[in-house]
Tab-separated table of N, CA and C in Angstrom:
chain	number	residue	atom	x	y	z
A	39	UNK	N	20.791	11.526	69.463
A	39	UNK	CA	21.903	12.069	70.106
A	39	UNK	C	21.404	11.690	71.557
A	40	UNK	N	22.349	11.414	72.485
A	40	UNK	CA	22.199	11.239	73.723
A	40	UNK	C	22.557	12.432	74.621
A	41	UNK	N	21.585	12.787	75.571
A	41	UNK	CA	21.727	14.007	76.137
A	41	UNK	C	23.116	13.783	77.161
A	42	UNK	N	23.673	14.783	77.431
A	42	UNK	CA	24.807	15.147	78.570
A	42	UNK	C	24.380	15.220	79.787
A	43	UNK	N	25.250	14.857	80.598
A	43	UNK	CA	25.303	14.572	82.153
A	43	UNK	C	25.789	15.873	82.654
A	44	UNK	N	25.303	16.305	83.662
A	44	UNK	CA	25.941	17.429	84.227
A	44	UNK	C	27.344	17.636	84.247
A	45	UNK	N	27.951	18.682	83.747
A	45	UNK	CA	29.599	18.808	84.025
A	45	UNK	C	30.264	18.415	82.603
A	46	UNK	N	29.550	17.589	82.069
A	46	UNK	CA	30.042	17.365	80.408
A	46	UNK	C	29.975	18.405	79.525
A	47	UNK	N	30.671	18.217	78.528
A	47	UNK	CA	31.072	19.585	77.546
A	47	UNK	C	30.788	18.834	76.098
A	48	UNK	N	30.301	19.569	75.327
A	48	UNK	CA	30.110	19.247	73.595
A	48	UNK	C	30.713	20.280	72.854
A	49	UNK	N	31.611	20.105	71.742
A	49	UNK	CA	31.962	21.225	71.169
A	49	UNK	C	31.435	21.218	69.514
A	50	UNK	N	30.657	21.895	69.395
A	50	UNK	CA	30.200	22.239	67.960
A	50	UNK	C	30.773	23.231	67.209
A	51	UNK	N	30.842	23.067	65.917
A	51	UNK	CA	31.285	24.035	65.173
A	51	UNK	C	29.790	24.665	64.091
A	52	UNK	N	29.681	25.851	63.897
A	52	UNK	CA	28.562	26.131	62.818
A	52	UNK	C	29.631	27.303	61.865
A	53	UNK	N	29.229	27.053	60.560
A	53	UNK	CA	30.165	27.980	59.615
A	53	UNK	C	28.935	28.834	58.626
A	54	UNK	N	28.881	29.651	58.929
A	54	UNK	CA	27.922	30.675	57.769
A	54	UNK	C	28.673	31.589	56.982
A	55	UNK	N	28.083	31.873	56.085
A	55	UNK	CA	28.713	32.800	55.176
A	55	UNK	C	28.279	34.429	55.166
A	56	UNK	N	28.883	35.374	55.647
A	56	UNK	CA	28.312	36.491	55.760
A	56	UNK	C	28.985	37.495	55.449
A	57	UNK	N	28.505	39.048	54.935
A	57	UNK	CA	29.286	40.001	54.585
A	57	UNK	C	30.186	40.953	55.271
A	58	UNK	N	31.289	41.433	55.069
A	58	UNK	CA	31.832	41.990	55.935
A	58	UNK	C	31.699	42.968	56.891
A	59	UNK	N	30.229	43.798	56.281
A	59	UNK	CA	29.546	44.551	57.071
A	59	UNK	C	28.872	43.930	58.521
A	60	UNK	N	28.006	42.836	58.004
A	60	UNK	CA	27.459	41.629	59.032
A	60	UNK	C	28.420	41.461	60.078
A	61	UNK	N	29.895	41.122	59.654
A	61	UNK	CA	30.713	40.409	60.499
A	61	UNK	C	31.417	41.397	61.477
A	62	UNK	N	31.338	42.614	60.823
A	62	UNK	CA	32.046	43.618	61.806
A	62	UNK	C	30.868	44.398	62.875
A	63	UNK	N	29.599	44.004	62.480
A	63	UNK	CA	28.518	44.656	63.165
A	63	UNK	C	28.032	43.695	64.134
A	64	UNK	N	28.341	42.143	64.153
A	64	UNK	CA	27.903	41.325	65.040
A	64	UNK	C	28.586	40.944	66.250
A	65	UNK	N	27.838	40.787	67.247
A	65	UNK	CA	28.497	40.583	68.503
A	65	UNK	C	29.305	39.436	68.816
A	66	UNK	N	30.168	39.455	69.412
A	66	UNK	CA	31.303	38.564	69.532
A	66	UNK	C	31.484	38.074	71.124
A	67	UNK	N	32.322	37.000	71.412
A	67	UNK	CA	32.762	36.606	72.613
A	67	UNK	C	31.648	35.512	73.068
A	68	UNK	N	31.436	35.379	74.601
A	68	UNK	CA	30.976	34.563	75.513
A	68	UNK	C	29.304	35.207	75.530
A	69	UNK	N	28.650	34.143	75.141
A	69	UNK	CA	27.030	34.404	75.219
A	69	UNK	C	26.537	33.158	76.210
A	70	UNK	N	25.554	33.509	76.877
A	70	UNK	CA	24.742	32.530	78.014
A	70	UNK	C	23.438	32.302	77.761
A	71	UNK	N	23.024	31.292	77.671
A	71	UNK	CA	21.572	30.828	76.994
A	71	UNK	C	20.841	30.278	78.394
A	72	UNK	N	19.531	31.193	78.776
A	72	UNK	CA	18.682	30.972	79.875
A	72	UNK	C	17.498	30.117	79.276
A	73	UNK	N	16.873	29.123	80.148
A	73	UNK	CA	15.600	28.281	79.508
A	73	UNK	C	14.783	28.579	80.780
A	74	UNK	N	13.434	29.085	80.001
A	74	UNK	CA	12.490	28.871	81.052
A	74	UNK	C	11.601	27.757	80.452
A	75	UNK	N	11.721	26.437	81.336
A	75	UNK	CA	10.680	25.254	80.969
A	75	UNK	C	9.241	25.240	81.653
A	76	UNK	N	8.364	24.923	81.158
A	76	UNK	CA	6.924	24.465	81.687
A	76	UNK	C	6.570	23.148	81.660
A	77	UNK	N	6.233	22.638	82.728
A	77	UNK	CA	5.788	20.961	82.365
A	77	UNK	C	4.351	21.012	82.451
A	78	UNK	N	3.905	19.924	81.943
A	78	UNK	CA	2.187	19.626	81.476
A	78	UNK	C	1.485	19.880	82.646
A	79	UNK	N	1.833	20.077	83.872
A	79	UNK	CA	0.997	20.723	84.689
A	79	UNK	C	1.084	22.058	84.866
A	80	UNK	N	1.939	22.641	84.563
A	80	UNK	CA	1.809	23.981	84.546
A	80	UNK	C	3.090	24.775	85.046
A	81	UNK	N	3.706	23.840	86.064
A	81	UNK	CA	4.881	24.339	86.824
A	81	UNK	C	6.054	24.547	85.868
A	82	UNK	N	7.113	25.513	86.448
A	82	UNK	CA	8.008	26.114	85.429
A	82	UNK	C	8.976	26.294	86.131
A	83	UNK	N	10.295	26.180	85.712
A	83	UNK	CA	11.421	26.405	86.009
A	83	UNK	C	12.513	26.939	85.184
A	84	UNK	N	13.239	27.834	85.971
A	84	UNK	CA	14.291	28.729	85.231
A	84	UNK	C	15.818	28.022	85.202
A	85	UNK	N	16.558	27.903	84.229
A	85	UNK	CA	17.849	27.328	83.972
A	85	UNK	C	18.401	28.748	83.587
A	86	UNK	N	19.234	29.500	84.492
A	86	UNK	CA	19.988	30.400	83.868
A	86	UNK	C	21.295	30.475	83.411
A	87	UNK	N	21.741	29.079	83.550
A	87	UNK	CA	23.101	28.742	82.881
A	87	UNK	C	22.708	27.598	82.035
A	88	UNK	N	21.723	27.656	81.234
A	88	UNK	CA	21.677	26.381	80.305
A	88	UNK	C	22.669	25.794	79.534
A	89	UNK	N	23.153	26.869	78.583
A	89	UNK	CA	24.158	26.437	77.579
A	89	UNK	C	24.951	28.291	77.798
A	90	UNK	N	26.516	27.988	77.096
A	90	UNK	CA	26.932	28.816	76.922
A	90	UNK	C	27.655	28.734	75.547
A	91	UNK	N	27.892	29.934	74.688
A	91	UNK	CA	28.891	29.466	73.388
A	91	UNK	C	29.732	30.948	73.248
A	92	UNK	N	30.275	30.760	72.411
A	92	UNK	CA	31.229	31.676	71.993
A	92	UNK	C	31.288	31.787	70.637
A	93	UNK	N	31.161	33.247	69.940
A	93	UNK	CA	30.903	33.713	68.774
A	93	UNK	C	32.318	34.366	68.379
A	94	UNK	N	33.072	33.875	67.104
A	94	UNK	CA	34.133	34.076	66.845
A	94	UNK	C	33.989	33.874	65.062
A	95	UNK	N	34.947	35.315	64.365
A	95	UNK	CA	34.902	35.128	63.315
A	95	UNK	C	36.536	35.154	63.013
A	96	UNK	N	36.544	34.178	61.857
A	96	UNK	CA	37.927	33.899	61.494
A	96	UNK	C	38.916	35.087	61.215
A	97	UNK	N	40.073	35.086	61.853
A	97	UNK	CA	41.013	36.397	61.676
A	97	UNK	C	40.620	37.811	62.569
A	98	UNK	N	39.321	37.157	63.550
A	98	UNK	CA	39.006	38.221	64.412
A	98	UNK	C	39.075	37.808	65.744
A	99	UNK	N	39.718	36.760	66.230
A	99	UNK	CA	40.156	36.250	67.346
A	99	UNK	C	38.767	35.516	67.908
């Protein structure tokens, strides 16, 4: 898989079977992923906007 350049987007869909109770209690809407990366020399960098994703349930928005 080729890495995406800044400003480019990829769309992935993942489907999993869950119970009704799990679906009702699961968080929805936008999530943001932060990444703390550490180089071999110990230098670190934090990317607070590394990725975004949205959780949706069929029939629930």
